[in-house]
PDB file of C-alpha atoms and ligand atoms in Angstrom:
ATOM      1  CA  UNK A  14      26.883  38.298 -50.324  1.00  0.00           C
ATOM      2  CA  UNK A  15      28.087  41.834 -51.851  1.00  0.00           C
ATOM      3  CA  UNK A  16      25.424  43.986 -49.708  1.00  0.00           C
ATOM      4  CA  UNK A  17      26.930  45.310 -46.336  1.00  0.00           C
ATOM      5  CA  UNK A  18      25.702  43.260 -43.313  1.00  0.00           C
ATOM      6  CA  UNK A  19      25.822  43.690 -39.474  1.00  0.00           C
ATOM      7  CA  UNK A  20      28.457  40.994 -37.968  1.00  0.00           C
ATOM      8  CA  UNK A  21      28.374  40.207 -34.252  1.00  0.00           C
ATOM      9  CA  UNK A  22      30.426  38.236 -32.208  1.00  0.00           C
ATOM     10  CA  UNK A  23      30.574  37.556 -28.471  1.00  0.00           C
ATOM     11  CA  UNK A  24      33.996  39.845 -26.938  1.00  0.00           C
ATOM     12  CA  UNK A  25      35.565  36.287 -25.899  1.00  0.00           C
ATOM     13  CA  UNK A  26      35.715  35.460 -29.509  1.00  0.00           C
ATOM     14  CA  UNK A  27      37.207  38.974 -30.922  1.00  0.00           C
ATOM     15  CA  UNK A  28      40.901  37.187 -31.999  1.00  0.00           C
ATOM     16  CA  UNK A  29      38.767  34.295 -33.780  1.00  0.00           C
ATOM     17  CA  UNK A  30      38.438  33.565 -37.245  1.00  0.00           C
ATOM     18  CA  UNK A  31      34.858  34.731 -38.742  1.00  0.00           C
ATOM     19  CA  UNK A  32      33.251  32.584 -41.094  1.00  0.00           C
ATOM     20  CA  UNK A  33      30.020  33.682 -42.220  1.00  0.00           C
ATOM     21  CA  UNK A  34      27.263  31.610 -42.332  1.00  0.00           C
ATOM     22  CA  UNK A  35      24.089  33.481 -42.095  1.00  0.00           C
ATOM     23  CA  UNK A  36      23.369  36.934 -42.358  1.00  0.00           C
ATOM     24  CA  UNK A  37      20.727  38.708 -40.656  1.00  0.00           C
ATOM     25  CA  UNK A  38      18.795  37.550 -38.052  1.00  0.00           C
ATOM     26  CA  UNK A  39      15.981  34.231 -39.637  1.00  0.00           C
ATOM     27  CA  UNK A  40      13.609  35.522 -36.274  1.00  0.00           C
ATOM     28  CA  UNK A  41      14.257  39.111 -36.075  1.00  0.00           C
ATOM     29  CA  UNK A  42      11.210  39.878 -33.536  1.00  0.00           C
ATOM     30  CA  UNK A  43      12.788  40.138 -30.163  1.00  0.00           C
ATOM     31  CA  UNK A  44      11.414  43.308 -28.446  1.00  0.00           C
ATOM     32  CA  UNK A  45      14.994  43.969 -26.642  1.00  0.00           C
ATOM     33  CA  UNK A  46      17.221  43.310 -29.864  1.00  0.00           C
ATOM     34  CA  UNK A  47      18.203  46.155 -32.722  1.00  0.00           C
ATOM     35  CA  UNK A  48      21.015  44.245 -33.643  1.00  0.00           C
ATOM     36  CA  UNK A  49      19.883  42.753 -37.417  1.00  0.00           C
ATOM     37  CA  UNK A  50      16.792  45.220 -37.957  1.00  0.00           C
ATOM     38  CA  UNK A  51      18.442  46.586 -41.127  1.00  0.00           C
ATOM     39  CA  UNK A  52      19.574  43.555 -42.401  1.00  0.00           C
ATOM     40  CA  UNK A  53      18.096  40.878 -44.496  1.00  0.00           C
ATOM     41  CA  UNK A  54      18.598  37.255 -43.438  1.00  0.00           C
ATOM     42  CA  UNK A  55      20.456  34.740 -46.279  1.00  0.00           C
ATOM     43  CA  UNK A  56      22.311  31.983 -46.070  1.00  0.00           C
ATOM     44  CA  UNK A  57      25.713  32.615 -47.344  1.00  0.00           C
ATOM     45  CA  UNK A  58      26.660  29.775 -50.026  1.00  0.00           C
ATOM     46  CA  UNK A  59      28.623  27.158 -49.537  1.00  0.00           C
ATOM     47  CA  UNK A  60      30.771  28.051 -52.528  1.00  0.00           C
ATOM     48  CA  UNK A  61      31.185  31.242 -51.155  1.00  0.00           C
ATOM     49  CA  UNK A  62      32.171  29.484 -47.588  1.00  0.00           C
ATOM     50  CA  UNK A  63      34.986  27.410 -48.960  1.00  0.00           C
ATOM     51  CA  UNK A  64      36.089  30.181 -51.092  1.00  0.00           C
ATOM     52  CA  UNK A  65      36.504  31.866 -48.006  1.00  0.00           C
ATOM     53  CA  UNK A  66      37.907  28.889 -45.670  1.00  0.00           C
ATOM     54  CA  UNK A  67      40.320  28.248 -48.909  1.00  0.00           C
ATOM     55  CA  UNK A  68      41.876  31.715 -48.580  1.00  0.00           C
ATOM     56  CA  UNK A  69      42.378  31.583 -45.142  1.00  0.00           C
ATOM     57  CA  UNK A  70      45.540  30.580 -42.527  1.00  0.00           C
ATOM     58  CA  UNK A  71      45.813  26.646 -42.805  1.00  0.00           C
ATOM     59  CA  UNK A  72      47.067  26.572 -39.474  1.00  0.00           C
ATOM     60  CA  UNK A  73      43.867  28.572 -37.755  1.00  0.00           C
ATOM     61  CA  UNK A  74      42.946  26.824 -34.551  1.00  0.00           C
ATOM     62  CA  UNK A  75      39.822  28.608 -33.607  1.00  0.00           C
ATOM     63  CA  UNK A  76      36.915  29.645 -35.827  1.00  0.00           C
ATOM     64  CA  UNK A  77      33.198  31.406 -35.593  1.00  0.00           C
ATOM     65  CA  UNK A  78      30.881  30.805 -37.480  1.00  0.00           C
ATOM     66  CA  UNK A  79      28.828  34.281 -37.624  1.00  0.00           C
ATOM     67  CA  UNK A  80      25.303  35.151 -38.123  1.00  0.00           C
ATOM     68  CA  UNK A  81      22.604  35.276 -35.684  1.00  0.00           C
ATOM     69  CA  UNK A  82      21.860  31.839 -35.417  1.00  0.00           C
ATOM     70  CA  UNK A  83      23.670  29.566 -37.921  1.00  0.00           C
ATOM     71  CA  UNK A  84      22.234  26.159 -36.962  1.00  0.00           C
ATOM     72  CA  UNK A  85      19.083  27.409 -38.704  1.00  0.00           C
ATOM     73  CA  UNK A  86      20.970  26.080 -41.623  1.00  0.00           C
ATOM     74  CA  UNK A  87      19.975  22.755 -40.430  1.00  0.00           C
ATOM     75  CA  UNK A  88      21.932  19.628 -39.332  1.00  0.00           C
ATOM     76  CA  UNK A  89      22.946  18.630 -43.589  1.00  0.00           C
ATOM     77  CA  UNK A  90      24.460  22.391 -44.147  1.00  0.00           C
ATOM     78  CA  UNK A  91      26.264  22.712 -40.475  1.00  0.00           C
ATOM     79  CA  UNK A  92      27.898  19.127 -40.935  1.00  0.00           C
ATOM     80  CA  UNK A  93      28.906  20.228 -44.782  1.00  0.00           C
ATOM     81  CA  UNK A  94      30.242  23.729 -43.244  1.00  0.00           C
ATOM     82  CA  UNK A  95      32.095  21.543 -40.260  1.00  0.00           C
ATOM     83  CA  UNK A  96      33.487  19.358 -42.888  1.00  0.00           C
ATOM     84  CA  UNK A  97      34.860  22.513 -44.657  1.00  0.00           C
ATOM     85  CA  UNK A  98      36.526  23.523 -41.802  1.00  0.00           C
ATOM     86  CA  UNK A  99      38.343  20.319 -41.095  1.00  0.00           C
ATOM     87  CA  UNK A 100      39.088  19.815 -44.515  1.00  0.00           C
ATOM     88  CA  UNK A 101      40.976  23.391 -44.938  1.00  0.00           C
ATOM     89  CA  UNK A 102      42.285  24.238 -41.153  1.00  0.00           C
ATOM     90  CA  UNK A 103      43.005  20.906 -40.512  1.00  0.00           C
ATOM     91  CA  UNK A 104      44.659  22.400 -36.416  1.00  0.00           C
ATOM     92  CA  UNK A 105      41.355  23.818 -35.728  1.00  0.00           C
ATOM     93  CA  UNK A 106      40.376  22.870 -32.473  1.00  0.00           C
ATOM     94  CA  UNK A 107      37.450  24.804 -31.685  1.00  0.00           C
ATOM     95  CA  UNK A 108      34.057  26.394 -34.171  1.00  0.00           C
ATOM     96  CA  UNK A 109      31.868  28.254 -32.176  1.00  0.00           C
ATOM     97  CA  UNK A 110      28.387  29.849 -33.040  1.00  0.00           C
ATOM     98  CA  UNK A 111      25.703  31.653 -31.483  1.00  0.00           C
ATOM     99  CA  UNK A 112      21.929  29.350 -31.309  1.00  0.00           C
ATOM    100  CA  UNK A 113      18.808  29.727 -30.689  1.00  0.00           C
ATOM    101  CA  UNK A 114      16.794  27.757 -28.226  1.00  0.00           C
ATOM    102  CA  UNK A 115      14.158  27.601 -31.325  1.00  0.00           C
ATOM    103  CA  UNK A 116      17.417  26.082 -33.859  1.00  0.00           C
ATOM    104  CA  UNK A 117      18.248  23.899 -31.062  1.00  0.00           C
ATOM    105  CA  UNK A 118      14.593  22.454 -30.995  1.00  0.00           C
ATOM    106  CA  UNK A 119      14.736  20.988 -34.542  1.00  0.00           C
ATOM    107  CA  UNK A 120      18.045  18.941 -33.875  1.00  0.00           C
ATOM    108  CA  UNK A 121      18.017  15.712 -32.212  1.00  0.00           C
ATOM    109  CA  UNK A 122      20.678  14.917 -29.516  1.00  0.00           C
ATOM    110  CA  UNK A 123      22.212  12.598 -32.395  1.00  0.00           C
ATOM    111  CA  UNK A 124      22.615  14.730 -34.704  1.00  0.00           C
ATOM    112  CA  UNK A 125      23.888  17.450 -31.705  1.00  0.00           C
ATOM    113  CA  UNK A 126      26.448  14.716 -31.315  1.00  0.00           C
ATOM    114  CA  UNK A 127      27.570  14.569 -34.373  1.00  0.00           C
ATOM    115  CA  UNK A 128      27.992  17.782 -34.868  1.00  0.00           C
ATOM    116  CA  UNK A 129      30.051  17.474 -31.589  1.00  0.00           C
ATOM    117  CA  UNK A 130      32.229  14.799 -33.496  1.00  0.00           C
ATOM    118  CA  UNK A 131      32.837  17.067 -36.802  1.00  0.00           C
ATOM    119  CA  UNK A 132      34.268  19.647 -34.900  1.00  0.00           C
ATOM    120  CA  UNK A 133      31.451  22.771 -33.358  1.00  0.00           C
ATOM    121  CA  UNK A 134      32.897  22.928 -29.610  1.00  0.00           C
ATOM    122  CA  UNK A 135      30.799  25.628 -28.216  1.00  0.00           C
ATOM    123  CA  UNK A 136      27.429  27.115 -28.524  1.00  0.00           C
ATOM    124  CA  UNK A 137      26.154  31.018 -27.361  1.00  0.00           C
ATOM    125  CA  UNK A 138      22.641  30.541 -26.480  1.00  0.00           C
ATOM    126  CA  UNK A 139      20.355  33.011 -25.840  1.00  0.00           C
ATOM    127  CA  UNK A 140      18.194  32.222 -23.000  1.00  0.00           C
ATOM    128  CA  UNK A 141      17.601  35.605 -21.650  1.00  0.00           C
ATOM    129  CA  UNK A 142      15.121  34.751 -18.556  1.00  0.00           C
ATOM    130  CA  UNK A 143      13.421  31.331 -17.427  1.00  0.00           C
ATOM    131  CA  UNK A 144       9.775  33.652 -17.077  1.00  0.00           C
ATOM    132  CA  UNK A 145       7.215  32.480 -19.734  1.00  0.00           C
ATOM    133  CA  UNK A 146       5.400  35.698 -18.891  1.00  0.00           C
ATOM    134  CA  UNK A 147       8.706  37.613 -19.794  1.00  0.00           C
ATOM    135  CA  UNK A 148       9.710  35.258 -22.865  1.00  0.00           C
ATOM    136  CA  UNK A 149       6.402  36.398 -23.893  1.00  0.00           C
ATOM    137  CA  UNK A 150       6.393  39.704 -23.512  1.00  0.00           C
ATOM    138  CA  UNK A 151       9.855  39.728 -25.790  1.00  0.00           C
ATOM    139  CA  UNK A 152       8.832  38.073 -28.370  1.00  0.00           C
ATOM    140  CA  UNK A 153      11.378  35.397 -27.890  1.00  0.00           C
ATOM    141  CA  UNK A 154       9.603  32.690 -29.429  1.00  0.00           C
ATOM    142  CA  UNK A 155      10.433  30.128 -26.858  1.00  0.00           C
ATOM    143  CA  UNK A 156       8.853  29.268 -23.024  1.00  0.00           C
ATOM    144  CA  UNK A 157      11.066  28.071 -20.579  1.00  0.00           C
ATOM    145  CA  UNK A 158      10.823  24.746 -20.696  1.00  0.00           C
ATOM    146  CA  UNK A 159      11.736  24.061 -24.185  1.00  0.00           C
ATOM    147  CA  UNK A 160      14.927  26.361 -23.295  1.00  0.00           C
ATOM    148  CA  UNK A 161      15.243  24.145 -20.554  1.00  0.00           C
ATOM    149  CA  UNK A 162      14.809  20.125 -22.964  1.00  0.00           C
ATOM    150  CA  UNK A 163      17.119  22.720 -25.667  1.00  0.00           C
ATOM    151  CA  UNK A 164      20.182  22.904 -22.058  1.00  0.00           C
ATOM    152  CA  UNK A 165      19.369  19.157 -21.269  1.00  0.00           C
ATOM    153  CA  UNK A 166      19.899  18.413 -24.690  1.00  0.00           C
ATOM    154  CA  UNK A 167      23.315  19.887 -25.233  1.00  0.00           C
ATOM    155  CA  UNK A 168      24.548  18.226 -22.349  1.00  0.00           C
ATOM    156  CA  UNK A 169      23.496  15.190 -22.915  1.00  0.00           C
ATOM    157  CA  UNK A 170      25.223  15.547 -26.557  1.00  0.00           C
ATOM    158  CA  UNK A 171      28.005  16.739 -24.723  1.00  0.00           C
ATOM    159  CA  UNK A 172      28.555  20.005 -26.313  1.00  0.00           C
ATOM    160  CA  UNK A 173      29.461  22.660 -24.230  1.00  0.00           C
ATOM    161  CA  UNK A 174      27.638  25.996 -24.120  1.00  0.00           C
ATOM    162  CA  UNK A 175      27.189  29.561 -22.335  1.00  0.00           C
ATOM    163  CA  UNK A 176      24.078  30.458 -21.328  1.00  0.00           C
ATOM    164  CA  UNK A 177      23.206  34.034 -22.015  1.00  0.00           C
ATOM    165  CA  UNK A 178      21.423  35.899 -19.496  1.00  0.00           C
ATOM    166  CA  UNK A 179      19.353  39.327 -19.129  1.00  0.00           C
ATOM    167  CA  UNK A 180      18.743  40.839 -15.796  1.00  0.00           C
ATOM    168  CA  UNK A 181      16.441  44.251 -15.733  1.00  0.00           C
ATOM    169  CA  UNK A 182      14.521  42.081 -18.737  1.00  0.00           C
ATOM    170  CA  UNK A 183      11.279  41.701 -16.713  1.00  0.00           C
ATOM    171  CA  UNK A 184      10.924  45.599 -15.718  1.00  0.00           C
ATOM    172  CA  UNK A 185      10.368  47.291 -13.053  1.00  0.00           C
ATOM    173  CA  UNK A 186       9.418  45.497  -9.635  1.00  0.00           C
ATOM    174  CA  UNK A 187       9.859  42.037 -10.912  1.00  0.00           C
ATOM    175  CA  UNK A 188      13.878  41.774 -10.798  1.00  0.00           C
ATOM    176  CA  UNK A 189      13.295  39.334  -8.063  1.00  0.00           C
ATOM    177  CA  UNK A 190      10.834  37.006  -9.340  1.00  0.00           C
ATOM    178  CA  UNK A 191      12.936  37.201 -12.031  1.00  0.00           C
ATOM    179  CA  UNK A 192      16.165  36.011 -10.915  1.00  0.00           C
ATOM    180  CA  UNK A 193      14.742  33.102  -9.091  1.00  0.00           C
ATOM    181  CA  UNK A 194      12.514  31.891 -12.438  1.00  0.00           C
ATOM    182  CA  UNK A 195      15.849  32.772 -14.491  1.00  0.00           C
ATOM    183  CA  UNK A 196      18.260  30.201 -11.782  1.00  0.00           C
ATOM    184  CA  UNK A 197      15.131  27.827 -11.631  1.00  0.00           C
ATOM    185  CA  UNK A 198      16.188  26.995 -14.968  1.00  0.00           C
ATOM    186  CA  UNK A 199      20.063  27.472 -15.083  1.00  0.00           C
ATOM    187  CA  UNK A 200      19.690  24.487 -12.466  1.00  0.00           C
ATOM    188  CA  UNK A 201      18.504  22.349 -14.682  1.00  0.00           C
ATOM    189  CA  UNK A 202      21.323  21.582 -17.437  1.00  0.00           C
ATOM    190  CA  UNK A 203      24.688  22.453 -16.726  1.00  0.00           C
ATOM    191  CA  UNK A 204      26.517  25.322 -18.823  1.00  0.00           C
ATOM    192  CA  UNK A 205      30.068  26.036 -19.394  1.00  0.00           C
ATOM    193  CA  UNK A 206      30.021  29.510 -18.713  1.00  0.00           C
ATOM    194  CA  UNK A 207      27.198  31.749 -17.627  1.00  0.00           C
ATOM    195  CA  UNK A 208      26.898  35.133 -19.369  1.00  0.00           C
ATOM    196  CA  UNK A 209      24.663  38.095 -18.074  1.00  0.00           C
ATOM    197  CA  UNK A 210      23.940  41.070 -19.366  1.00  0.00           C
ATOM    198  CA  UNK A 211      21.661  44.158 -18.267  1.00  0.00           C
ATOM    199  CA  UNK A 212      18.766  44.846 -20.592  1.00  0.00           C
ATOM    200  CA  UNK A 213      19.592  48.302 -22.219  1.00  0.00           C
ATOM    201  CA  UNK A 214      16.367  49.999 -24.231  1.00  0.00           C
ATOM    202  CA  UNK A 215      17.910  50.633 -27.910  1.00  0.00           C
ATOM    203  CA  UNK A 216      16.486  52.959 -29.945  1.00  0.00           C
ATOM    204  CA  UNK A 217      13.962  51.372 -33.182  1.00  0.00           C
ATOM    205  CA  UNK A 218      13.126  48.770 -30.804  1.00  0.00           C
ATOM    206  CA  UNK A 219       9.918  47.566 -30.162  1.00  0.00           C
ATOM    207  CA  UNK A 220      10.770  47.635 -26.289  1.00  0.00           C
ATOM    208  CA  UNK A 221      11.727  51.625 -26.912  1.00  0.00           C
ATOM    209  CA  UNK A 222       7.955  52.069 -28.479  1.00  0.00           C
ATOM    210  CA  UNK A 223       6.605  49.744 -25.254  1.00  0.00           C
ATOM    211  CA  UNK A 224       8.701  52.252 -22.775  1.00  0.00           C
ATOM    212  CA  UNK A 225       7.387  55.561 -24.797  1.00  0.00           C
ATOM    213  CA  UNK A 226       3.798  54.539 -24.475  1.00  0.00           C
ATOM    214  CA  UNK A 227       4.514  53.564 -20.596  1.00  0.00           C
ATOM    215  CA  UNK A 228       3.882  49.465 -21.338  1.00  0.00           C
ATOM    216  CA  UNK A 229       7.455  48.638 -19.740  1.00  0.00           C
ATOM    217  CA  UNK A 230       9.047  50.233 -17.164  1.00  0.00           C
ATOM    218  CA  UNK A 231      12.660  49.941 -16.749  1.00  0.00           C
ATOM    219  CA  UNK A 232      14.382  48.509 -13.126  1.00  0.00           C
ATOM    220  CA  UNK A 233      16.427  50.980 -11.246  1.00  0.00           C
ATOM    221  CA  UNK A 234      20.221  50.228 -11.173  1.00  0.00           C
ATOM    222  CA  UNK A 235      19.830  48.986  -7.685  1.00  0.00           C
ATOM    223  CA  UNK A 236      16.550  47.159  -8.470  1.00  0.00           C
ATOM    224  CA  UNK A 237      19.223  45.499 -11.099  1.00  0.00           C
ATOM    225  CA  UNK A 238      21.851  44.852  -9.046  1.00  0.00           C
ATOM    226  CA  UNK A 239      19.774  43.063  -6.221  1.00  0.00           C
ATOM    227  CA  UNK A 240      18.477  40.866  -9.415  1.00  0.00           C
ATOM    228  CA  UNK A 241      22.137  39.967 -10.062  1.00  0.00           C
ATOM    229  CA  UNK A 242      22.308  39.182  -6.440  1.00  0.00           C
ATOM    230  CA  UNK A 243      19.580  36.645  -6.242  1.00  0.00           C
ATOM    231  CA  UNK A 244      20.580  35.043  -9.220  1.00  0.00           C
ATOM    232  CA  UNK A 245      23.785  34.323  -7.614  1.00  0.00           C
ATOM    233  CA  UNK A 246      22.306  33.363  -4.723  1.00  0.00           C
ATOM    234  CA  UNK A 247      19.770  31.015  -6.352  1.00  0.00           C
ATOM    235  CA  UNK A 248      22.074  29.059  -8.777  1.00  0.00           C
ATOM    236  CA  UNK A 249      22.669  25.650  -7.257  1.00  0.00           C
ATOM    237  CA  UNK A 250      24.071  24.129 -10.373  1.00  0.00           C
ATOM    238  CA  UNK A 251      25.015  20.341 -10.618  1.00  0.00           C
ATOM    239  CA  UNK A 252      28.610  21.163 -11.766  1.00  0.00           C
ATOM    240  CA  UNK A 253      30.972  23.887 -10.995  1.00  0.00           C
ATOM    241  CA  UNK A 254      30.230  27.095 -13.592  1.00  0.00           C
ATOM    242  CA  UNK A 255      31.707  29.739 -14.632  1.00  0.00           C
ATOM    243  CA  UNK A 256      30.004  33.584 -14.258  1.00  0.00           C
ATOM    244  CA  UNK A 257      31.325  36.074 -16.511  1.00  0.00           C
ATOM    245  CA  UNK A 258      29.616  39.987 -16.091  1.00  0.00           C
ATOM    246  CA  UNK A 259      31.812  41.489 -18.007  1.00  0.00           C
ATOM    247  CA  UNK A 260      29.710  42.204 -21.238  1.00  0.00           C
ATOM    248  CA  UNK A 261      29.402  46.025 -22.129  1.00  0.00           C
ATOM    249  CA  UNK A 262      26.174  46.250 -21.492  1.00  0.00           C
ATOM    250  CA  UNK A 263      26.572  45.095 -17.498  1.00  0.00           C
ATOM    251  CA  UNK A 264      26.347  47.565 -14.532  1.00  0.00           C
ATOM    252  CA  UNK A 265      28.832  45.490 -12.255  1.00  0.00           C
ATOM    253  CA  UNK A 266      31.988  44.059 -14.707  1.00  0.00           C
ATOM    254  CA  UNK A 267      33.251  40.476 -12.488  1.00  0.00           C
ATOM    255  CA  UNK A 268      33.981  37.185 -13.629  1.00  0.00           C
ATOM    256  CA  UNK A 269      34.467  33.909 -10.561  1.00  0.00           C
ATOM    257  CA  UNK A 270      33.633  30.085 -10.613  1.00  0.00           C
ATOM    258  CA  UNK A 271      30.018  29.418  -8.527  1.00  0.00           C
ATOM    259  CA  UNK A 272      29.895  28.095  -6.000  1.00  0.00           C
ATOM    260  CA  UNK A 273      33.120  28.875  -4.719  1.00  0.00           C
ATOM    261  CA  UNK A 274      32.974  32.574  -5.486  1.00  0.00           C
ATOM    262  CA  UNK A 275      29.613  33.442  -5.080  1.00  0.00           C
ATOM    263  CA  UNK A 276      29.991  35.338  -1.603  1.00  0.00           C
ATOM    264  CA  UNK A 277      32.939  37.466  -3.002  1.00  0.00           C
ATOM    265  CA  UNK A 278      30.841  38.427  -6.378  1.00  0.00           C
ATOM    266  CA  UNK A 279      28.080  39.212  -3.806  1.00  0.00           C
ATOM    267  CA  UNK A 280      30.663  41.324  -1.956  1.00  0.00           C
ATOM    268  CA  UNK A 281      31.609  43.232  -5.030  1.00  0.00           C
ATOM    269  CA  UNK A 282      27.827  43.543  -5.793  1.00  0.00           C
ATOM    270  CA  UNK A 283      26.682  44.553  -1.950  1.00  0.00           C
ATOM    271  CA  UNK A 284      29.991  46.808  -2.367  1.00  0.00           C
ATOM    272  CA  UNK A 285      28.417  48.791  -5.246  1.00  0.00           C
ATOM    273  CA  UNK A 286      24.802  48.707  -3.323  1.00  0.00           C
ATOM    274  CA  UNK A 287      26.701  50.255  -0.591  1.00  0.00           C
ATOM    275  CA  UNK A 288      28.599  52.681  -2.614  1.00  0.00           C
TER     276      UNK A 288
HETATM  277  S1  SF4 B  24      17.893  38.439 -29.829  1.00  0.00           S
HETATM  278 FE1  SF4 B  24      18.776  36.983 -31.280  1.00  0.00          FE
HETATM  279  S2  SF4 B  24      17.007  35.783 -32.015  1.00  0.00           S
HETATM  280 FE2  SF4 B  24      16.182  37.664 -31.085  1.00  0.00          FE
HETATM  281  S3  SF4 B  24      15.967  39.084 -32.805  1.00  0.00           S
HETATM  282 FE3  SF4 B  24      17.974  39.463 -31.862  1.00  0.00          FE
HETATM  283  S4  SF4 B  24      19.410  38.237 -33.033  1.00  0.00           S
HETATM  284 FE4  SF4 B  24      17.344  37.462 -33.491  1.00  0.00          FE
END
């Protein structure tokens, strides 16, 4: 792929090993998101892949696989890319990629398995909110409860994934009803790690044109804040979790293990309320 295209990655991956799989974004309709607006979504070639994975460090034990949602490869291309991997950084002990709760819903928990067994360790998903009224309103292309079959589905394939989170993504007066919808269905599947971070309006978005013409109104910090709160509150997860705030984007920057340090992340949060 000669054209220049956007890369993300998530901050706890910034010494990995990029491999890029897709570029662009294959949705690209999310209100909130300006990320891959300029960019053009391909699949980069396998050639080109190996080419890569050929010229890299044989001894590389952690790898990405970028693009906005590589499993929309599908299962044939990820287990051919996995194989790649394996076959050329032979001490790699970890791929990781973002997904999409609407990739996830075209792979079975077999094949999620397998791709377990060749080698992808961890999945970003983007689950933003567990409000269909707020999915909707996004654009995310997804309700709830196939987000929450997409969770169930991972664990039951055992691979391990964080769930992205978006407080401040319902507007103004409905942090609340919000956090409780959003931990109604973080309760259901267990993740490794849970990842927030506080909707920010970026400009060329459809969410800035929805704020301009007074369709969305934006929480106040402390509107956001008490959303944080209740989410903590409400999570009651089968196994202990991880909670990691520290994403750019978030007003409050903590990381603990829930339950156990749920009342001293509400501290620092009722600390900042206070402050
Ligand atoms: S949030 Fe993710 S799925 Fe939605 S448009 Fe942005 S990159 Fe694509």
């Amino acid at each position: 792929m000669s054209e220049m295209q956007s890369v993300y990655y998530p901050q706890s991956e910034i010494h990995t090993t990029l491999i890029p799989v897709t570029t662009g974004c294959p949705y690209n309709r999310c209100a909130f998101c300006s990320m891959y607006k300029a960019d053009t979504y391909g699949e980069v070639p396998l050639l080109e892949m190996e080419h890569e994975l050929m010229n890299g460090e044989r001894y590389t034990e952690r790898v990405f696989l970028t693009g906005a949602d590589p499993l929309s490869v599908g299962f044939e291309k990820m287990i051919r890319i996995l194989n790649l991997v394996r076959k050329y950084f032979p001490y790699c002990g970890c791929v990781a990629s973002y997904a999409s709760v609407r990739s996830l819903q075209k792979y079975s928990v077999h094949e999620l398995t397998e791709l377990h067994d060749a080698g992808l360790r961890l999945l970003y998903v983007g689950f933003e909110t567990g409000s269909d009224e707020t999915l909707k309103l996004m654009k995310k292309g997804h309700t709830a409860a196939a987000a929450v079959r997409q969770g169930q589905k991972l664990n039951e394939a055992k691979l391990p994934f964080c769930a992205i989170v978006m407080y401040g993504i319902a507007g103004e007066g409905k942090g609340e009803e919000n956090a409780r919808l959003t931990a109604k269905l973080l309760n259901q599947f267990v993740p490794a790690k849970i990842i927030t971070m506080n909707l920010t309006v970026f400009a060329l978005t459809e969410l800035a044109e929805m704020v301009k013409e007074g369709r969305f109104t934006e929480a106040t910090t402390r509107e956001k804040l008490q959303e944080l709160k209740t989410l903590i509150t409400e999570l009651h997860m089968k196994k202990p979790v991880e909670i990691d705030t520290t994403h750019t984007t978030n007003l409050i920057k903590m990381t603990g293990r829930l339950p156990e340090d749920a009342e001293k992340l509400l501290d620092q949060i009722d600390a900042r309320l206070a402050g």
